[in-house]
Short mmCIF file of C-alpha atoms in Angstrom, two decimals:
data_model
loop_
_atom_site.label_atom_id
_atom_site.label_comp_id
_atom_site.label_asym_id
_atom_site.label_seq_id
_atom_site.Cartn_x
_atom_site.Cartn_y
_atom_site.Cartn_z
CA UNK A 1 -42.42 -130.32 155.62
CA UNK A 2 -42.70 -130.82 151.92
CA UNK A 3 -40.20 -129.60 149.39
CA UNK A 4 -42.54 -129.34 146.44
CA UNK A 5 -46.16 -130.19 145.84
CA UNK A 6 -45.78 -131.17 142.20
CA UNK A 7 -43.46 -133.45 140.33
CA UNK A 8 -41.96 -131.99 137.18
CA UNK A 9 -44.20 -133.45 134.52
CA UNK A 10 -43.54 -131.82 131.18
CA UNK A 11 -45.65 -134.46 129.40
CA UNK A 12 -48.66 -133.45 131.50
CA UNK A 13 -48.07 -129.82 130.52
CA UNK A 14 -47.96 -130.64 126.80
CA UNK A 15 -50.97 -132.96 127.02
CA UNK A 16 -53.39 -131.05 129.24
CA UNK A 17 -52.58 -127.44 128.42
CA UNK A 18 -52.70 -127.37 124.62
CA UNK A 19 -54.85 -124.24 124.42
CA UNK A 20 -52.69 -122.48 126.99
CA UNK A 21 -49.54 -123.45 125.09
CA UNK A 22 -51.10 -122.03 121.93
CA UNK A 23 -51.72 -118.77 123.76
CA UNK A 24 -48.12 -118.67 124.99
CA UNK A 25 -46.82 -119.23 121.44
CA UNK A 26 -49.13 -116.52 120.10
CA UNK A 27 -47.90 -114.13 122.78
CA UNK A 28 -44.27 -114.86 121.91
CA UNK A 29 -44.94 -114.24 118.21
CA UNK A 30 -46.70 -110.99 119.06
CA UNK A 31 -43.63 -109.83 120.97
CA UNK A 32 -41.47 -110.57 117.93
CA UNK A 33 -43.59 -108.13 115.91
CA UNK A 34 -43.74 -105.36 118.52
CA UNK A 35 -40.14 -105.73 119.69
CA UNK A 36 -38.29 -102.40 119.28
CA UNK A 37 -35.39 -102.55 116.84
CA UNK A 38 -33.38 -100.30 119.14
CA UNK A 39 -32.09 -100.81 122.66
CA UNK A 40 -29.45 -99.36 124.91
CA UNK A 41 -26.92 -97.94 122.46
CA UNK A 42 -23.68 -99.02 124.11
CA UNK A 43 -24.93 -102.49 125.04
CA UNK A 44 -26.18 -103.09 121.50
CA UNK A 45 -22.79 -101.99 120.17
CA UNK A 46 -21.07 -104.52 122.44
CA UNK A 47 -23.30 -107.39 121.31
CA UNK A 48 -22.71 -106.46 117.67
CA UNK A 49 -18.92 -106.35 117.94
CA UNK A 50 -18.70 -109.56 119.97
CA UNK A 51 -21.07 -111.36 117.61
CA UNK A 52 -18.87 -110.39 114.68
CA UNK A 53 -15.86 -111.77 116.55
CA UNK A 54 -17.67 -115.07 117.09
CA UNK A 55 -18.78 -115.21 113.47
CA UNK A 56 -15.17 -115.98 112.58
CA UNK A 57 -15.17 -118.86 115.07
CA UNK A 58 -15.37 -119.33 118.81
CA UNK A 59 -11.60 -119.58 119.14
CA UNK A 60 -11.29 -115.88 118.29
CA UNK A 61 -13.88 -114.61 120.76
CA UNK A 62 -11.22 -113.24 123.09
CA UNK A 63 -8.75 -112.05 120.46
CA UNK A 64 -9.70 -108.47 121.32
CA UNK A 65 -11.77 -106.72 123.97
CA UNK A 66 -14.58 -108.89 125.36
CA UNK A 67 -16.27 -108.63 128.76
CA UNK A 68 -18.51 -111.70 128.93
CA UNK A 69 -17.79 -115.29 130.08
CA UNK A 70 -17.47 -118.23 127.64
CA UNK A 71 -21.01 -119.67 127.74
CA UNK A 72 -22.39 -116.43 126.34
CA UNK A 73 -19.84 -116.58 123.52
CA UNK A 74 -21.46 -119.88 122.46
CA UNK A 75 -24.81 -118.08 122.41
CA UNK A 76 -23.44 -115.25 120.27
CA UNK A 77 -21.75 -117.78 117.98
CA UNK A 78 -25.09 -119.49 117.31
CA UNK A 79 -26.73 -116.14 116.66
CA UNK A 80 -23.91 -115.18 114.28
CA UNK A 81 -24.32 -118.40 112.29
CA UNK A 82 -28.09 -117.90 112.09
CA UNK A 83 -27.49 -114.44 110.65
CA UNK A 84 -25.01 -115.85 108.15
CA UNK A 85 -22.96 -112.74 107.39
CA UNK A 86 -21.41 -109.68 108.98
CA UNK A 87 -23.84 -107.51 107.02
CA UNK A 88 -26.83 -109.33 108.47
CA UNK A 89 -25.35 -109.04 111.95
CA UNK A 90 -25.02 -105.28 111.52
CA UNK A 91 -28.58 -104.94 110.21
CA UNK A 92 -30.39 -107.39 112.50
CA UNK A 93 -28.66 -107.12 115.85
CA UNK A 94 -32.00 -106.37 117.49
CA UNK A 95 -33.05 -109.96 116.66
CA UNK A 96 -30.78 -111.15 119.46
CA UNK A 97 -33.73 -110.16 121.65
CA UNK A 98 -35.83 -112.91 120.03
CA UNK A 99 -33.56 -115.65 121.35
CA UNK A 100 -33.03 -114.08 124.77
CA UNK A 101 -36.82 -113.79 125.06
CA UNK A 102 -37.08 -117.59 124.99
CA UNK A 103 -35.47 -117.64 128.43
CA UNK A 104 -37.85 -114.95 129.67
CA UNK A 105 -40.69 -117.29 128.70
CA UNK A 106 -39.00 -120.45 129.97
CA UNK A 107 -38.73 -119.16 133.54
CA UNK A 108 -42.44 -118.54 134.26
CA UNK A 109 -43.35 -121.72 132.37
CA UNK A 110 -41.05 -123.67 134.71
CA UNK A 111 -42.75 -121.91 137.65
CA UNK A 112 -46.13 -123.05 136.38
CA UNK A 113 -45.05 -126.65 135.80
CA UNK A 114 -43.45 -126.94 139.25
CA UNK A 115 -45.69 -124.83 141.47
CA UNK A 116 -49.19 -124.73 140.03
CA UNK A 117 -51.90 -125.81 142.47
CA UNK A 118 -54.74 -125.79 139.94
CA UNK A 119 -55.22 -125.28 136.23
CA UNK A 120 -56.55 -121.80 136.96
CA UNK A 121 -53.05 -120.82 138.11
CA UNK A 122 -52.32 -120.29 134.42
CA UNK A 123 -53.38 -116.68 134.92
CA UNK A 124 -50.26 -116.21 137.10
CA UNK A 125 -48.10 -117.44 134.24
CA UNK A 126 -49.92 -115.15 131.84
CA UNK A 127 -49.53 -112.20 134.20
CA UNK A 128 -45.76 -112.79 134.33
CA UNK A 129 -45.49 -112.93 130.54
CA UNK A 130 -47.51 -109.71 130.23
CA UNK A 131 -45.53 -107.91 132.92
CA UNK A 132 -43.75 -105.07 131.13
CA UNK A 133 -41.30 -104.71 134.02
CA UNK A 134 -40.24 -108.36 133.74
CA UNK A 135 -39.72 -108.11 129.97
CA UNK A 136 -38.22 -104.61 129.90
CA UNK A 137 -34.62 -105.77 130.28
CA UNK A 138 -34.85 -108.01 127.20
CA UNK A 139 -37.40 -106.46 124.86
CA UNK A 140 -36.63 -102.79 125.40
CA UNK A 141 -33.15 -102.46 126.88
CA UNK A 142 -31.73 -105.36 124.88
CA UNK A 143 -29.83 -106.94 127.77
CA UNK A 144 -29.42 -110.66 128.39
CA UNK A 145 -29.73 -111.13 132.16
CA UNK A 146 -32.73 -113.42 131.70
CA UNK A 147 -30.43 -116.20 130.43
CA UNK A 148 -28.26 -116.62 133.50
CA UNK A 149 -31.28 -115.82 135.68
CA UNK A 150 -33.12 -118.79 134.19
CA UNK A 151 -30.20 -121.17 134.76
CA UNK A 152 -29.76 -119.98 138.38
CA UNK A 153 -33.47 -120.45 139.03
CA UNK A 154 -33.53 -123.85 137.32
CA UNK A 155 -30.47 -124.94 139.33
CA UNK A 156 -32.21 -124.10 142.60
CA UNK A 157 -35.37 -125.92 141.47
CA UNK A 158 -33.21 -128.96 140.66
CA UNK A 159 -31.64 -128.65 144.12
CA UNK A 160 -35.12 -128.64 145.66
CA UNK A 161 -35.73 -131.93 143.88
CA UNK A 162 -32.35 -133.14 145.21
CA UNK A 163 -30.96 -133.63 141.69
CA UNK A 164 -27.33 -132.94 142.55
CA UNK A 165 -25.73 -133.55 139.15
CA UNK A 166 -28.36 -131.58 137.24
CA UNK A 167 -28.08 -128.75 139.74
CA UNK A 168 -24.36 -128.41 139.19
CA UNK A 169 -24.64 -128.54 135.38
CA UNK A 170 -27.26 -125.79 135.43
CA UNK A 171 -25.31 -123.71 137.92
CA UNK A 172 -22.07 -123.98 135.94
CA UNK A 173 -24.01 -122.87 132.85
CA UNK A 174 -25.37 -119.90 134.80
CA UNK A 175 -21.87 -118.94 135.92
CA UNK A 176 -20.66 -119.39 132.35
CA UNK A 177 -23.17 -116.78 131.20
CA UNK A 178 -22.57 -114.30 134.00
CA UNK A 179 -20.22 -114.25 136.97
CA UNK A 180 -22.95 -112.66 139.11
CA UNK A 181 -24.37 -116.19 139.49
CA UNK A 182 -21.80 -116.72 142.25
CA UNK A 183 -24.14 -115.02 144.75
CA UNK A 184 -26.42 -118.09 144.66
CA UNK A 185 -23.64 -120.52 145.60
CA UNK A 186 -24.34 -120.48 149.38
CA UNK A 187 -28.04 -121.23 148.85
CA UNK A 188 -27.32 -124.05 146.41
CA UNK A 189 -24.69 -125.44 148.77
CA UNK A 190 -27.17 -125.46 151.66
CA UNK A 191 -29.84 -127.17 149.58
CA UNK A 192 -27.45 -129.89 148.43
CA UNK A 193 -25.62 -130.37 151.73
CA UNK A 194 -27.90 -133.16 152.92
CA UNK A 195 -27.37 -135.22 149.77
CA UNK A 196 -23.65 -134.50 149.43
CA UNK A 197 -22.48 -134.78 153.03
CA UNK A 198 -24.82 -137.46 154.36
CA UNK A 199 -25.88 -139.69 151.46
CA UNK A 200 -22.93 -139.47 149.06
CA UNK A 201 -20.31 -142.21 148.90
CA UNK A 202 -16.84 -141.96 147.39
CA UNK A 203 -18.10 -143.02 143.96
CA UNK A 204 -20.75 -140.32 144.07
CA UNK A 205 -18.14 -137.64 144.78
CA UNK A 206 -16.11 -138.88 141.82
CA UNK A 207 -19.18 -138.80 139.58
CA UNK A 208 -19.99 -135.26 140.72
CA UNK A 209 -16.44 -134.14 140.06
CA UNK A 210 -16.54 -135.74 136.61
CA UNK A 211 -19.86 -134.05 135.75
CA UNK A 212 -18.53 -130.65 136.81
CA UNK A 213 -15.22 -131.04 134.98
CA UNK A 214 -16.86 -132.29 131.77
CA UNK A 215 -19.36 -129.41 131.80
CA UNK A 216 -16.61 -126.84 132.32
CA UNK A 217 -14.38 -128.39 129.65
CA UNK A 218 -17.20 -128.41 127.08
CA UNK A 219 -17.83 -124.72 127.72
CA UNK A 220 -14.20 -123.62 127.83
CA UNK A 221 -12.52 -125.94 125.29
CA UNK A 222 -13.08 -123.74 122.18
CA UNK A 223 -11.20 -120.93 123.94
CA UNK A 224 -8.22 -123.04 124.98
CA UNK A 225 -5.75 -120.96 122.97
CA UNK A 226 -6.93 -117.79 124.67
CA UNK A 227 -7.44 -118.96 128.26
CA UNK A 228 -5.49 -116.04 129.80
CA UNK A 229 -7.62 -113.50 127.93
CA UNK A 230 -10.77 -115.40 128.78
CA UNK A 231 -9.84 -115.33 132.45
CA UNK A 232 -9.02 -111.64 132.16
CA UNK A 233 -12.53 -111.02 130.79
CA UNK A 234 -14.08 -112.94 133.69
CA UNK A 235 -11.94 -111.52 136.49
CA UNK A 236 -12.06 -108.05 134.96
CA UNK A 237 -15.75 -107.77 135.78
CA UNK A 238 -14.68 -106.99 139.35
CA UNK A 239 -13.96 -103.29 139.87
CA UNK A 240 -14.65 -102.49 136.23
CA UNK A 241 -16.78 -99.53 137.37
CA UNK A 242 -15.34 -98.49 140.78
CA UNK A 243 -18.04 -95.97 141.65
CA UNK A 244 -20.91 -95.91 144.15
CA UNK A 245 -23.64 -96.77 141.66
CA UNK A 246 -23.89 -97.38 137.92
CA UNK A 247 -27.49 -96.10 137.90
CA UNK A 248 -28.75 -98.66 140.42
CA UNK A 249 -31.15 -96.74 142.64
CA UNK A 250 -30.13 -98.39 145.88
CA UNK A 251 -28.83 -97.59 149.36
CA UNK A 252 -26.24 -95.14 148.10
CA UNK A 253 -28.92 -92.84 146.72
CA UNK A 254 -30.48 -92.64 150.19
CA UNK A 255 -27.32 -91.51 151.95
CA UNK A 256 -26.25 -87.85 152.29
CA UNK A 257 -23.26 -88.18 149.97
CA UNK A 258 -22.39 -85.18 147.83
CA UNK A 259 -21.94 -85.61 144.10
CA UNK A 260 -23.42 -87.93 141.50
CA UNK A 261 -23.33 -91.58 142.52
CA UNK A 262 -21.91 -92.52 139.12
CA UNK A 263 -18.93 -90.23 139.72
CA UNK A 264 -18.08 -90.82 143.40
CA UNK A 265 -15.32 -93.44 143.75
CA UNK A 266 -16.21 -96.34 145.99
CA UNK A 267 -12.66 -96.35 147.37
CA UNK A 268 -13.60 -93.20 149.31
CA UNK A 269 -13.25 -93.80 153.05
CA UNK A 270 -15.89 -93.40 155.73
CA UNK A 271 -14.88 -94.15 159.33
CA UNK A 272 -11.69 -95.67 157.96
CA UNK A 273 -13.52 -98.15 155.71
CA UNK A 274 -14.13 -97.72 151.97
CA UNK A 275 -17.67 -97.38 150.67
CA UNK A 276 -17.08 -100.58 148.70
CA UNK A 277 -16.23 -102.54 151.84
CA UNK A 278 -19.17 -101.01 153.72
CA UNK A 279 -21.44 -102.24 150.94
CA UNK A 280 -19.95 -105.73 150.99
CA UNK A 281 -20.28 -105.84 154.79
CA UNK A 282 -23.96 -104.84 154.65
CA UNK A 283 -24.60 -107.42 151.91
CA UNK A 284 -22.92 -110.07 154.06
CA UNK A 285 -25.02 -109.12 157.09
CA UNK A 286 -28.24 -109.10 155.06
CA UNK A 287 -27.46 -112.43 153.39
CA UNK A 288 -26.57 -113.95 156.75
CA UNK A 289 -29.92 -112.81 158.16
CA UNK A 290 -31.69 -114.53 155.24
CA UNK A 291 -29.63 -117.72 155.33
CA UNK A 292 -29.03 -118.07 159.08
CA UNK A 293 -31.91 -120.46 159.91
CA UNK A 294 -30.96 -122.60 156.91
CA UNK A 295 -27.29 -122.67 157.86
CA UNK A 296 -27.88 -123.49 161.53
CA UNK A 297 -30.30 -126.26 160.64
CA UNK A 298 -27.88 -127.76 158.11
CA UNK A 299 -24.93 -127.76 160.52
CA UNK A 300 -27.05 -129.22 163.33
CA UNK A 301 -28.58 -131.99 161.24
CA UNK A 302 -25.39 -132.97 159.42
CA UNK A 303 -23.64 -133.25 162.79
CA UNK A 304 -26.31 -135.76 163.81
CA UNK A 305 -26.51 -137.28 160.31
CA UNK A 306 -30.17 -136.35 160.05
CA UNK A 307 -32.04 -135.04 157.01
CA UNK A 308 -33.36 -131.50 157.10
CA UNK A 309 -36.11 -129.82 155.15
CA UNK A 310 -37.28 -126.31 154.40
CA UNK A 311 -40.48 -125.25 152.76
CA UNK A 312 -40.44 -124.27 149.11
CA UNK A 313 -41.78 -120.88 150.14
CA UNK A 314 -38.76 -120.22 152.35
CA UNK A 315 -36.29 -121.22 149.64
CA UNK A 316 -37.97 -118.96 147.08
CA UNK A 317 -37.98 -116.01 149.48
CA UNK A 318 -34.27 -116.42 150.16
CA UNK A 319 -33.66 -116.82 146.41
CA UNK A 320 -35.37 -113.46 145.85
CA UNK A 321 -33.62 -111.72 148.74
CA UNK A 322 -30.05 -112.63 147.79
CA UNK A 323 -29.94 -110.73 144.45
CA UNK A 324 -31.95 -107.85 145.91
CA UNK A 325 -29.53 -107.48 148.82
CA UNK A 326 -26.60 -107.77 146.40
CA UNK A 327 -28.13 -104.99 144.28
CA UNK A 328 -29.20 -102.76 147.16
CA UNK A 329 -26.07 -102.67 149.32
CA UNK A 330 -23.08 -103.16 147.03
CA UNK A 331 -21.34 -100.42 145.10
CA UNK A 332 -20.73 -100.61 141.32
CA UNK A 333 -24.25 -101.93 140.69
CA UNK A 334 -26.00 -101.41 137.36
CA UNK A 335 -29.72 -100.69 137.20
CA UNK A 336 -30.58 -104.21 136.01
CA UNK A 337 -28.64 -106.19 138.62
CA UNK A 338 -31.76 -106.92 140.67
CA UNK A 339 -33.26 -108.83 137.72
CA UNK A 340 -32.46 -112.35 139.06
CA UNK A 341 -34.98 -111.79 141.87
CA UNK A 342 -37.85 -111.80 139.36
CA UNK A 343 -38.30 -115.54 138.84
CA UNK A 344 -38.13 -116.29 142.55
CA UNK A 345 -40.77 -113.65 143.27
CA UNK A 346 -42.96 -114.97 140.44
CA UNK A 347 -42.59 -118.51 141.80
CA UNK A 348 -43.36 -117.26 145.31
CA UNK A 349 -46.63 -115.87 143.98
CA UNK A 350 -47.51 -119.34 142.64
CA UNK A 351 -46.74 -120.99 145.98
CA UNK A 352 -48.15 -118.44 148.42
CA UNK A 353 -50.70 -116.49 146.38
CA UNK A 354 -49.21 -113.27 147.80
CA UNK A 355 -48.94 -110.63 145.10
CA UNK A 356 -47.53 -107.65 147.04
CA UNK A 357 -43.85 -108.62 146.51
CA UNK A 358 -44.46 -108.98 142.76
CA UNK A 359 -46.19 -105.60 142.59
CA UNK A 360 -43.58 -103.76 144.66
CA UNK A 361 -40.61 -105.24 142.84
CA UNK A 362 -42.13 -104.79 139.37
CA UNK A 363 -42.82 -101.10 140.01
CA UNK A 364 -39.37 -100.53 141.54
CA UNK A 365 -37.56 -102.32 138.72
CA UNK A 366 -39.53 -100.67 135.92
CA UNK A 367 -39.08 -97.16 137.33
CA UNK A 368 -35.33 -97.71 137.74
CA UNK A 369 -34.89 -99.11 134.23
CA UNK A 370 -37.12 -96.56 132.48
CA UNK A 371 -35.72 -93.72 134.56
CA UNK A 372 -32.28 -94.52 133.16
CA UNK A 373 -33.08 -95.51 129.56
CA UNK A 374 -36.05 -93.13 129.09
CA UNK A 375 -37.32 -95.26 126.22
CA UNK A 376 -40.88 -93.94 126.49
CA UNK A 377 -39.70 -90.34 126.03
CA UNK A 378 -41.99 -89.10 128.78
CA UNK A 379 -42.06 -85.47 129.88
CA UNK A 380 -42.07 -86.14 133.61
CA UNK A 381 -38.76 -87.85 134.42
CA UNK A 382 -38.13 -85.09 136.94
CA UNK A 383 -41.16 -86.02 139.05
CA UNK A 384 -41.30 -88.01 142.28
CA UNK A 385 -41.97 -91.45 140.77
CA UNK A 386 -38.69 -91.32 138.83
CA UNK A 387 -36.71 -89.82 141.70
CA UNK A 388 -33.79 -92.09 142.58
CA UNK A 389 -34.43 -91.85 146.34
CA UNK A 390 -38.11 -92.67 145.94
CA UNK A 391 -37.25 -95.74 143.86
CA UNK A 392 -34.58 -96.78 146.36
CA UNK A 393 -37.23 -96.63 149.10
CA UNK A 394 -39.47 -98.89 146.98
CA UNK A 395 -36.64 -101.42 146.68
CA UNK A 396 -36.10 -101.20 150.45
CA UNK A 397 -39.81 -101.81 151.03
CA UNK A 398 -39.64 -104.86 148.76
CA UNK A 399 -36.74 -106.24 150.78
CA UNK A 400 -38.61 -105.52 154.01
CA UNK A 401 -41.75 -107.33 152.83
CA UNK A 402 -39.72 -110.36 151.72
CA UNK A 403 -37.88 -110.54 155.05
CA UNK A 404 -41.16 -110.17 156.94
CA UNK A 405 -42.74 -113.02 154.97
CA UNK A 406 -39.63 -115.16 155.40
CA UNK A 407 -39.53 -114.89 159.17
CA UNK A 408 -43.29 -115.33 159.47
CA UNK A 409 -42.82 -118.57 157.53
CA UNK A 410 -39.95 -119.61 159.82
CA UNK A 411 -42.16 -118.91 162.83
CA UNK A 412 -45.05 -120.96 161.43
CA UNK A 413 -42.82 -123.96 160.77
CA UNK A 414 -40.65 -123.50 163.89
CA UNK A 415 -37.60 -123.57 161.59
CA UNK A 416 -35.75 -120.86 163.50
CA UNK A 417 -36.56 -122.22 166.95
CA UNK A 418 -35.51 -125.77 166.12
CA UNK A 419 -32.33 -124.54 164.42
CA UNK A 420 -31.31 -122.57 167.53
CA UNK A 421 -31.98 -125.41 169.96
#
């Protein structure tokens, strides 16, 4: 079974796709002109205040209230220096979208470089960059999830190519932008297990440790004087909003629970277990179902010191399922927390040619985001398509289709049967 059909050849992309690159650049410039100067009010306020903190220097990023990890403080610091003054930051905060948008473009471009089967697959890249649902979080809402999403996706691509050191650098960067990246750790660990546990020697472990430590130190060093506050900002992301749902239209909107999901505490007990723990248990069960064939195969083959392989299609499906299951079952979820699934679903379209997952997820995600922000100022937010239960069902259908495709793929390749033997 092959891992990937293409080698990463950036030179080939620059040489043989000049017209396509020109179109991509033109599309990016167009988005700069049509980009709304407003976004989600509270989120924009947060970016503005934290950017002004970083304008005085990275060392002061955690002097007062700050909720984001250190890598994103570097990003805000660069943006602050580009703006050049507090006045410019106040006036041009919407321009932060321009730089975040680069990562929205980088993800599908990486998909094209790695997974294209023919030059005509460029239309899939173009479709992704024209997908309003995919760009909504950055261009309209003004959020920054596309940055850590890109690094998580790139880390898993590097793991597919068995580039252990690069994988860990990219993954640490992802975690440094958003703690939510931790949900991909089991998948990355499985993909790297063959290299690390079978092929690595003592010197390789030392090199890996050095690479990880150096990467972490470079990210964290400017905040050395405020390490306790930095850690508080990172650890404080857990239980910051201890309610059933922060506008994520997920499982909790399907259950007969009285009250608004954004007001019901997730510490409430059902059958002696809190809603929060029920959600975590369901996420664990769902993730186990997605990762089980991988895990069994890894354990079996490492025990016999044999290499193992999975198809690219299977890895991408699991990569899409993990954030969707995280979003759908857990409490405290925001509406945008399913965003990391996007790049894996886009890449899956490149590999398999199956467009239903992209369609289902795009519709689900857009309706959830627009139903909350109401940027378009429509007159029908009370209709079925914006109903939270209807959207939750769409997310559930997306998960069902991905699981179905995953286990069909396992059956075709005998991955599950061989893992159980």
